[in-house]
GROMACS .gro file of C-alpha atoms in nm:
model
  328
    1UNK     CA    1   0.000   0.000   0.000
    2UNK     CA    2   0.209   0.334  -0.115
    3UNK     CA    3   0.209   0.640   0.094
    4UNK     CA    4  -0.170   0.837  -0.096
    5UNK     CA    5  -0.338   0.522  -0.014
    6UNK     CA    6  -0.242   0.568   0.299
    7UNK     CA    7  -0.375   0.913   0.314
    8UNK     CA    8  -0.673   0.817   0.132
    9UNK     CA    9  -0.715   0.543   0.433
   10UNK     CA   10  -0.670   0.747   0.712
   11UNK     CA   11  -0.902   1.015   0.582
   12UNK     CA   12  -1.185   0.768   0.500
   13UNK     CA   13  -1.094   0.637   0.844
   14UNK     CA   14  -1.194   1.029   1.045
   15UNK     CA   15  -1.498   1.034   0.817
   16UNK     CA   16  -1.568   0.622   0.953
   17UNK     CA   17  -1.525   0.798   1.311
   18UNK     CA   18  -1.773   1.061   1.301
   19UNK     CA   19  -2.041   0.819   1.168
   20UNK     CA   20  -1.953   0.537   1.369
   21UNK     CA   21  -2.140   0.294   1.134
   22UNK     CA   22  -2.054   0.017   1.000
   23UNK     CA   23  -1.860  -0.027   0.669
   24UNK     CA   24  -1.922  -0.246   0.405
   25UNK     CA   25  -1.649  -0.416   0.230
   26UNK     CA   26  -1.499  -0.408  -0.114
   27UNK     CA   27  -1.527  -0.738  -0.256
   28UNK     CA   28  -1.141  -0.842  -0.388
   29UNK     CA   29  -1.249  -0.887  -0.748
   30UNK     CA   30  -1.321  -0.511  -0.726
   31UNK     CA   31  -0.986  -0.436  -0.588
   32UNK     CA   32  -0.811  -0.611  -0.794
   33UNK     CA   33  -0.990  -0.459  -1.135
   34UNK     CA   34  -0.955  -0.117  -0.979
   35UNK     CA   35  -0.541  -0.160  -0.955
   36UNK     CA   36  -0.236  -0.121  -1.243
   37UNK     CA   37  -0.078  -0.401  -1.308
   38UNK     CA   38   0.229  -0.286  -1.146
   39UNK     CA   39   0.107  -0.177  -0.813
   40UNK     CA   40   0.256  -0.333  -0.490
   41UNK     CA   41  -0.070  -0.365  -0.275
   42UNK     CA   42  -0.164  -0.564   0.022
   43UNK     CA   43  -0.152  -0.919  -0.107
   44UNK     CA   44  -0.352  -1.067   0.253
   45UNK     CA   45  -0.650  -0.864   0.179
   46UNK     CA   46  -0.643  -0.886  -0.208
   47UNK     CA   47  -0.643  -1.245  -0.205
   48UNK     CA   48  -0.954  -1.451  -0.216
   49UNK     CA   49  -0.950  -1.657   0.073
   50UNK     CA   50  -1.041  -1.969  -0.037
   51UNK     CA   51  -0.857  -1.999  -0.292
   52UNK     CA   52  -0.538  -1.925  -0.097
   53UNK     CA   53  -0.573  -2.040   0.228
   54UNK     CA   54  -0.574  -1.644   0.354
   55UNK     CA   55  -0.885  -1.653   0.510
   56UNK     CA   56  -0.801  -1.507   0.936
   57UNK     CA   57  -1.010  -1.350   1.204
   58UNK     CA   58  -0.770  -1.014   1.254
   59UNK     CA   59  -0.805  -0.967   0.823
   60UNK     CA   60  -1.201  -1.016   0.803
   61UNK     CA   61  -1.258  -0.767   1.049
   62UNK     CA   62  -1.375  -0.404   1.032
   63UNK     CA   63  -1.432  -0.118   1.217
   64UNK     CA   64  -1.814  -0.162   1.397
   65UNK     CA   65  -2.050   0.059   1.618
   66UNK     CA   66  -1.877  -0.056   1.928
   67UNK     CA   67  -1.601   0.093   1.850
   68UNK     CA   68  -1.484   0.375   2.062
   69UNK     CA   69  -1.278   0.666   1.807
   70UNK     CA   70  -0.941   0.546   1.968
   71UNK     CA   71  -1.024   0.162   1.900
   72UNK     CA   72  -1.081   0.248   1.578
   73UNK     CA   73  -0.751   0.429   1.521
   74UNK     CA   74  -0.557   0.096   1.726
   75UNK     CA   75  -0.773  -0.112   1.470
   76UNK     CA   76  -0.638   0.082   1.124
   77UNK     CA   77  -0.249   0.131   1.273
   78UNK     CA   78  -0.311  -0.250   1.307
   79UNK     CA   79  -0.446  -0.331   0.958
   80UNK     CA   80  -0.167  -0.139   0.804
   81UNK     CA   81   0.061  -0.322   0.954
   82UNK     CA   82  -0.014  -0.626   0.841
   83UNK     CA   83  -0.077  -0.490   0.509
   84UNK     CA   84   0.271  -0.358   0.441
   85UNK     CA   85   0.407  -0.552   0.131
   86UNK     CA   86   0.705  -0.706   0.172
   87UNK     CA   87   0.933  -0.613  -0.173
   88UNK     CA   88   1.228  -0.765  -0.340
   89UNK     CA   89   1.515  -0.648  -0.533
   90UNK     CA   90   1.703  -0.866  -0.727
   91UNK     CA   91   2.071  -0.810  -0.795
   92UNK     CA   92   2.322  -0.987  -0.981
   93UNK     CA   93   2.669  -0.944  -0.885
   94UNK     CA   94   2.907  -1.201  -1.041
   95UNK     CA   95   2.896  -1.529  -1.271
   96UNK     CA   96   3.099  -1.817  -1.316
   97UNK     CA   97   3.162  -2.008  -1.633
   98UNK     CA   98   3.104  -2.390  -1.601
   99UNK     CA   99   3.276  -2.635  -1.845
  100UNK     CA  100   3.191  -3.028  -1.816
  101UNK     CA  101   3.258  -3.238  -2.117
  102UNK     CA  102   3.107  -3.141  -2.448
  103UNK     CA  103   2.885  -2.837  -2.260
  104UNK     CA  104   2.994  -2.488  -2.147
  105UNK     CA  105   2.749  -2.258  -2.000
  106UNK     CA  106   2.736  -1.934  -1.793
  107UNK     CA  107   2.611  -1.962  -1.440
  108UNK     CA  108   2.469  -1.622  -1.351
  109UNK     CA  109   2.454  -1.544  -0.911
  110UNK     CA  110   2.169  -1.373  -0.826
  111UNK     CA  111   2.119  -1.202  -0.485
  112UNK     CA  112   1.776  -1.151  -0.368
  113UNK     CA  113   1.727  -0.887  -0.076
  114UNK     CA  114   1.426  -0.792   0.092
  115UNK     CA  115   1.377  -0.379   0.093
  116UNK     CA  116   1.484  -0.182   0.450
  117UNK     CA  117   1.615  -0.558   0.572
  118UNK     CA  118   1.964  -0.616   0.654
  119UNK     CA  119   2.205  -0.913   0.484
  120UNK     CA  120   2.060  -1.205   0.682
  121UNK     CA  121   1.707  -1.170   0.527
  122UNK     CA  122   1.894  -1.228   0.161
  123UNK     CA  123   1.882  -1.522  -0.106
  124UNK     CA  124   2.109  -1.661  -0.311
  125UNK     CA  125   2.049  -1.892  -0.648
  126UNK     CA  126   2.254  -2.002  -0.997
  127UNK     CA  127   2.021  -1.991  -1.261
  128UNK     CA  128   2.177  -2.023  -1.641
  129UNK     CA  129   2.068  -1.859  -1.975
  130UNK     CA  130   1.885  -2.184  -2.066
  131UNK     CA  131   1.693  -2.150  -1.717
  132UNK     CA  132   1.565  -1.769  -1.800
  133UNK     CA  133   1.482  -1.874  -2.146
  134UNK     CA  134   1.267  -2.152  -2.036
  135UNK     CA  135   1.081  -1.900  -1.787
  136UNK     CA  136   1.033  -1.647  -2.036
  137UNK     CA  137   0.856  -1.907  -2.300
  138UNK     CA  138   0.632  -2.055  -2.056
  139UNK     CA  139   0.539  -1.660  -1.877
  140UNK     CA  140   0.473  -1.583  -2.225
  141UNK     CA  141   0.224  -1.850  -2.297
  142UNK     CA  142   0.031  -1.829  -2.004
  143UNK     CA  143   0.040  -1.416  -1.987
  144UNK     CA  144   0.059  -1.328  -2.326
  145UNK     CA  145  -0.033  -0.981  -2.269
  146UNK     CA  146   0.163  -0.873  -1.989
  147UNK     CA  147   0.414  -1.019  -2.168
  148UNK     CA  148   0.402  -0.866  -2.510
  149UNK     CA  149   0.628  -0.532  -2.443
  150UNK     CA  150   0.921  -0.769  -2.235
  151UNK     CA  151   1.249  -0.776  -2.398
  152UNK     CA  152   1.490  -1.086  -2.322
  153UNK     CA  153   1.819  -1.087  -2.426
  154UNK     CA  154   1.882  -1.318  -2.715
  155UNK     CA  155   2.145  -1.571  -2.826
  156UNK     CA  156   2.431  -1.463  -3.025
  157UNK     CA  157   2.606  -1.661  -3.273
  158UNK     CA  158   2.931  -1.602  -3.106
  159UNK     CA  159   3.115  -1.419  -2.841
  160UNK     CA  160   2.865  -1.541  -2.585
  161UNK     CA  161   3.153  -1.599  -2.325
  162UNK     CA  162   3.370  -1.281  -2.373
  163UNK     CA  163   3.350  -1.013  -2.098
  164UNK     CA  164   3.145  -0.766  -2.245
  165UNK     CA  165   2.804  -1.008  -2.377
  166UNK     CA  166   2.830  -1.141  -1.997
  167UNK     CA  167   2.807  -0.802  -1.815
  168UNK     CA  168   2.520  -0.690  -2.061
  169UNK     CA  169   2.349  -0.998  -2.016
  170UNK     CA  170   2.407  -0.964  -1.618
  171UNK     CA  171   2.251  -0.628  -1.668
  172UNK     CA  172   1.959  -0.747  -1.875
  173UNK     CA  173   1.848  -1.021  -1.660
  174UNK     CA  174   1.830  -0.855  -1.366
  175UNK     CA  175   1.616  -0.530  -1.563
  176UNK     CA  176   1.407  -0.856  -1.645
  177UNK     CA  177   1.381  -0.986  -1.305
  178UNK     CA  178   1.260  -0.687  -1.154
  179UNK     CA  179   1.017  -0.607  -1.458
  180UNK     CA  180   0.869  -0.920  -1.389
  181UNK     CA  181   0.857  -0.905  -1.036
  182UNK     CA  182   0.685  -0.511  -1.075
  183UNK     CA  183   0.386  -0.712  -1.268
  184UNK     CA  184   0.108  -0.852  -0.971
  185UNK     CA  185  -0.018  -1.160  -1.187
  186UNK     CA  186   0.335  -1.282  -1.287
  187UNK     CA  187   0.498  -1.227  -0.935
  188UNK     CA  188   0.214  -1.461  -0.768
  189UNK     CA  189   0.258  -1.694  -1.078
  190UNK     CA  190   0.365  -2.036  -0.966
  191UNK     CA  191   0.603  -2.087  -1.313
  192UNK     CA  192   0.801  -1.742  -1.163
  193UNK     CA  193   0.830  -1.874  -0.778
  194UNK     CA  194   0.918  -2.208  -0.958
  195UNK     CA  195   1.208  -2.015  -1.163
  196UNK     CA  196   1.339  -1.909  -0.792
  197UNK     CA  197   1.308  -2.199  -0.568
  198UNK     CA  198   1.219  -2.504  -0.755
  199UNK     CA  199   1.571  -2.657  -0.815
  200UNK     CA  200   1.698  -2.596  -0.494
  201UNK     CA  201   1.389  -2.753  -0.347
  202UNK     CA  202   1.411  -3.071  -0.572
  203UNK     CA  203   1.778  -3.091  -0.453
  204UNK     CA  204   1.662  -3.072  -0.095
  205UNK     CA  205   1.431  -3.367  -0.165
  206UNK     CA  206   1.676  -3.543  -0.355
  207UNK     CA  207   1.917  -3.547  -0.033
  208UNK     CA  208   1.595  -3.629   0.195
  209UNK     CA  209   1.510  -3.926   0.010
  210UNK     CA  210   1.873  -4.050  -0.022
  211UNK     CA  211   1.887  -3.981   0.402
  212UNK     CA  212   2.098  -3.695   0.449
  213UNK     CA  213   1.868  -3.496   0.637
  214UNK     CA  214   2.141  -3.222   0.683
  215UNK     CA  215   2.198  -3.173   0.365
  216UNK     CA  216   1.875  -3.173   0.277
  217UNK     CA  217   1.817  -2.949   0.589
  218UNK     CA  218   2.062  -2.696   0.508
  219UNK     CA  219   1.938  -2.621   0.157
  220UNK     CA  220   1.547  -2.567   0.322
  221UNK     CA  221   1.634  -2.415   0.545
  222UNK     CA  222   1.804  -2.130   0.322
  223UNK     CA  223   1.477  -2.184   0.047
  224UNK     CA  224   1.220  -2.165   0.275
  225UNK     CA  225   1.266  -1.741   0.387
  226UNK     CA  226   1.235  -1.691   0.002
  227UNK     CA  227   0.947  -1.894  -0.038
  228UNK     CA  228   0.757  -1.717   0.233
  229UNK     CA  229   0.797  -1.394   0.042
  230UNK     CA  230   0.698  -1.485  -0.248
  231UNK     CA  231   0.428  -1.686  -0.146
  232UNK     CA  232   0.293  -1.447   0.109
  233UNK     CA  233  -0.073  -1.402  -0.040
  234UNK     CA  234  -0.060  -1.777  -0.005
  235UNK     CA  235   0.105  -1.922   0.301
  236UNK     CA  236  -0.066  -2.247   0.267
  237UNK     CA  237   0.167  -2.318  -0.023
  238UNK     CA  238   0.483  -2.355   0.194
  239UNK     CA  239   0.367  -2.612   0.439
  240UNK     CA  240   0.517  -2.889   0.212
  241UNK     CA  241   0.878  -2.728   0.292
  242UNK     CA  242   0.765  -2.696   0.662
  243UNK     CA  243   0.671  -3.038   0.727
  244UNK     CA  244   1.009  -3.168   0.492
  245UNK     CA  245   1.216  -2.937   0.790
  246UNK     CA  246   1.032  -3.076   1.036
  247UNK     CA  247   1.113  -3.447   0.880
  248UNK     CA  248   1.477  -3.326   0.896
  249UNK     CA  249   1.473  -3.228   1.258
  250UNK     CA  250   1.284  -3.539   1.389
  251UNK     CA  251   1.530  -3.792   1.200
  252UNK     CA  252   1.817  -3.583   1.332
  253UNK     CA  253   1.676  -3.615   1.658
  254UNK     CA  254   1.620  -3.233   1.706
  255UNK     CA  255   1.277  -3.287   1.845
  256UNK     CA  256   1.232  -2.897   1.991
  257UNK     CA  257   1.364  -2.741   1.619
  258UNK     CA  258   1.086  -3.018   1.506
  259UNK     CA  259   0.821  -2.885   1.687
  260UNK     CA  260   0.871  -2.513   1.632
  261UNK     CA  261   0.879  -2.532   1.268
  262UNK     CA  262   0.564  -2.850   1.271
  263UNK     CA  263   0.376  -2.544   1.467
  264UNK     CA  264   0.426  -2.328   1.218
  265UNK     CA  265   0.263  -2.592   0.976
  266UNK     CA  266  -0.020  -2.605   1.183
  267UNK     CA  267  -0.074  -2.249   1.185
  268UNK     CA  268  -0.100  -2.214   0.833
  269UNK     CA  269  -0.382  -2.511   0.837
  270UNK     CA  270  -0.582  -2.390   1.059
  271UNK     CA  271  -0.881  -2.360   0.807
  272UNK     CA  272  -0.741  -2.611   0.613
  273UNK     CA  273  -0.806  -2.947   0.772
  274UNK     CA  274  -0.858  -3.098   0.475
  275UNK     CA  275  -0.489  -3.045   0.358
  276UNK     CA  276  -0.332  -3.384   0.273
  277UNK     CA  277  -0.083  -3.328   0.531
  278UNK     CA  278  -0.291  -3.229   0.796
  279UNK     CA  279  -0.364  -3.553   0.969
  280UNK     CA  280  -0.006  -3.650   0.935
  281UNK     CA  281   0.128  -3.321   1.059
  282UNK     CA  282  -0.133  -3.371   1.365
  283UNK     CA  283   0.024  -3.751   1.406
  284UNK     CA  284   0.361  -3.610   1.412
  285UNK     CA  285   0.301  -3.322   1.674
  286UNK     CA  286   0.125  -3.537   1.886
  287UNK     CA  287   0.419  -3.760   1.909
  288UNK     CA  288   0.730  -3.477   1.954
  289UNK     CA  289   0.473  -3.306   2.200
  290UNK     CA  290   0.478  -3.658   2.414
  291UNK     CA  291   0.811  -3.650   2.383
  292UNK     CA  292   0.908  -3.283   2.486
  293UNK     CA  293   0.650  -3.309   2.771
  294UNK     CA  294   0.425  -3.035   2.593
  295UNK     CA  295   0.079  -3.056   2.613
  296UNK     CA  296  -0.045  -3.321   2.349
  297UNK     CA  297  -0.371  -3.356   2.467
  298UNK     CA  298  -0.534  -3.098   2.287
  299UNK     CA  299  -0.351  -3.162   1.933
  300UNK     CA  300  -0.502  -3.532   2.034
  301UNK     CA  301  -0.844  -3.361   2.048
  302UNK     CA  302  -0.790  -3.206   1.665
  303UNK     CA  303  -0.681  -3.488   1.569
  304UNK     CA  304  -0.985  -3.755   1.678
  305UNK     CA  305  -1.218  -3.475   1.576
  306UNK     CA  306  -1.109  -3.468   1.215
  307UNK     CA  307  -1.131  -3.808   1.163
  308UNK     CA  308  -1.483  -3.824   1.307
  309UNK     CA  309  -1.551  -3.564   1.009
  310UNK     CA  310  -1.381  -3.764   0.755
  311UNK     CA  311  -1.428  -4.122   0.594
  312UNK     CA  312  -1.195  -4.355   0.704
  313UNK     CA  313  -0.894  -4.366   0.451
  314UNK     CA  314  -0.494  -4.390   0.386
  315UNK     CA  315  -0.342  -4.186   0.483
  316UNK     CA  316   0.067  -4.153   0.423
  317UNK     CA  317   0.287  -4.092   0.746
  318UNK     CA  318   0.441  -3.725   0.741
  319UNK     CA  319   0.788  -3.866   0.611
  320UNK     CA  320   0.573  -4.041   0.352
  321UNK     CA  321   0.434  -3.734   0.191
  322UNK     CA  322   0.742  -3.551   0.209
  323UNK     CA  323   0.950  -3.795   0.030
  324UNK     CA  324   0.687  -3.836  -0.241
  325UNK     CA  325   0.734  -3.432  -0.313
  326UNK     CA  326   0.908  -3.294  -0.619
  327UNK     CA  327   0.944  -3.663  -0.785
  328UNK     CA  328   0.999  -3.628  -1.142
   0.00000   0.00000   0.00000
């Protein structure tokens, strides 16, 4: 939300005081047709609940006749809050030229910060000119509009290894990174958030599967803060990595690490019981919470309430689903 809605908020919010009424609310399909393309708004209230798992008490509500004039000032310094849009900048500093048998290929570093954070909050990835190629095509077939005026740099015949092509290309791709980024619809896309994460998460699999859980660990660990920000307007989405770090944890016998981030799974499902990973999520607590001497009891009570709602099926074991994830 920039700095005139703002305004425009805290005006409407004086003229909300003196009639202490209640409000009615813009439906998101209105917001949404009402905005440029470009605009960085407040993805949690955009979003339609349902669809991505946004749906909370604290973001349905709105100011009310109760309301005293101060409450209602607490209750907008509170929505703005958690409507300030987290935004990215993408940066890249340095490549490295990789040579293996008959291939040779540029590997181009790119740094991805967070705005007003400080170093720890950053991202690193490889991605090659074959990688932003293949992202290009498919953005282009699925948002053939928004795509029409982007430029990508294109092959040359030679010279695609001296100096100069490699600093116009760094140049070029990261103009195209934050173009694409600047566009709403692409930056929620999943084929862009798979551009960014996907190969470092099917690596992370790839070492979970084979057992080395701090391998596997290490590289989710450093995915998962991107993930979150790009998946904000849908936090559902990243409770596959969750549960995979909370995998890692148990079966490195890390049981507290296990539980924090299994908790944080949970959170994100808390309208969603009928998430595949749910009931296996639930199992899992219910076991590390025995075995930290937390209270179990009432994840015990979620958990024989959901399957009084639901037929009786199989269901995988928590290290079951995670395994099965990014399986080509």
């Amino acid at each position: 939300m920039d700095q005139d809605s703002h305004c425009t908020a805290e005006r409407e919010l004086l003229e909300a005081v003196s009639r202490i009424t209640t409000s009615s609310t813009t439906s998101p399909s209105d917001e949404e047709e009402n905005q440029p393309k470009a605009e960085i708004s407040c993805q949690m209230r955009e979003e339609n609940p349902e669809k991505d798992g946004t749906q909370d008490s604290s973001s349905t509500l709105s100011p009310n006749s109760s309301m005293t004039t101060k409450e209602l000032q607490e209750y907008w310094r509170n929505e703005k809050r958690q409507c300030k849009q987290i935004k990215l900048l993408f940066e890249i500093p340095s490549t490295r030229i990789v040579e293996h048998h008959l291939s040779k290929y540029v590997m181009y570093k790119i740094i991805i910060l967070q705005t007003g954070s400080f170093d720890s909050n950053k991202s690193v990835i490889e991605r090659r000119y074959s990688d932003f190629e293949k992202l290009h095509r498919n953005l282009q077939e699925e948002f053939r509009e928004e795509m029409e005026d982007v430029t990508f740099p294109k092959k040359t015949l030679t010279g695609n290894f001296t100096e100069e092509i490699i600093n116009e290309r760094k140049l070029a791709f990261k103009d195209y990174l934050r173009l694409l980024y600047s566009m709403k619809y692409i930056r929620r896309s999943k084929k862009f958030i798979d551009f960014l994460t996907r190969p470092e998460l099917q690596e992370a699999y790839g070492c979970l599967r084979g057992g080395q859980y701090t391998k596997a660990l290490e590289i989710l660990l450093e995915v998962i803060g991107l993930q979150e920000r790009l998946t904000r307007g849908n936090p559902v989405s990243v409770v596959p990595t969750l549960c995979a770090i909370v995998v890692c944890h148990k079966d490195l016998e890390n049981p507290a690490s296990a539980f924090e981030y299994g908790e944080k799974a949970l959170s994100r499902l808390h309208v969603h019981t009928s998430h595949r990973y749910y009931m296996p999520l639930l199992e899992t607590m219910i076991t590390l919470a025995y075995e930290l001497g937390k209270d179990f009891l009432s994840l015990q009570e979620k958990l024989e309430e959901w399957k009084t709602k639901k037929d009786p099926v199989r269901v995988f074991t928590l290290k079951e689903l995670a395994v099965r994830e990014y399986i080509q």
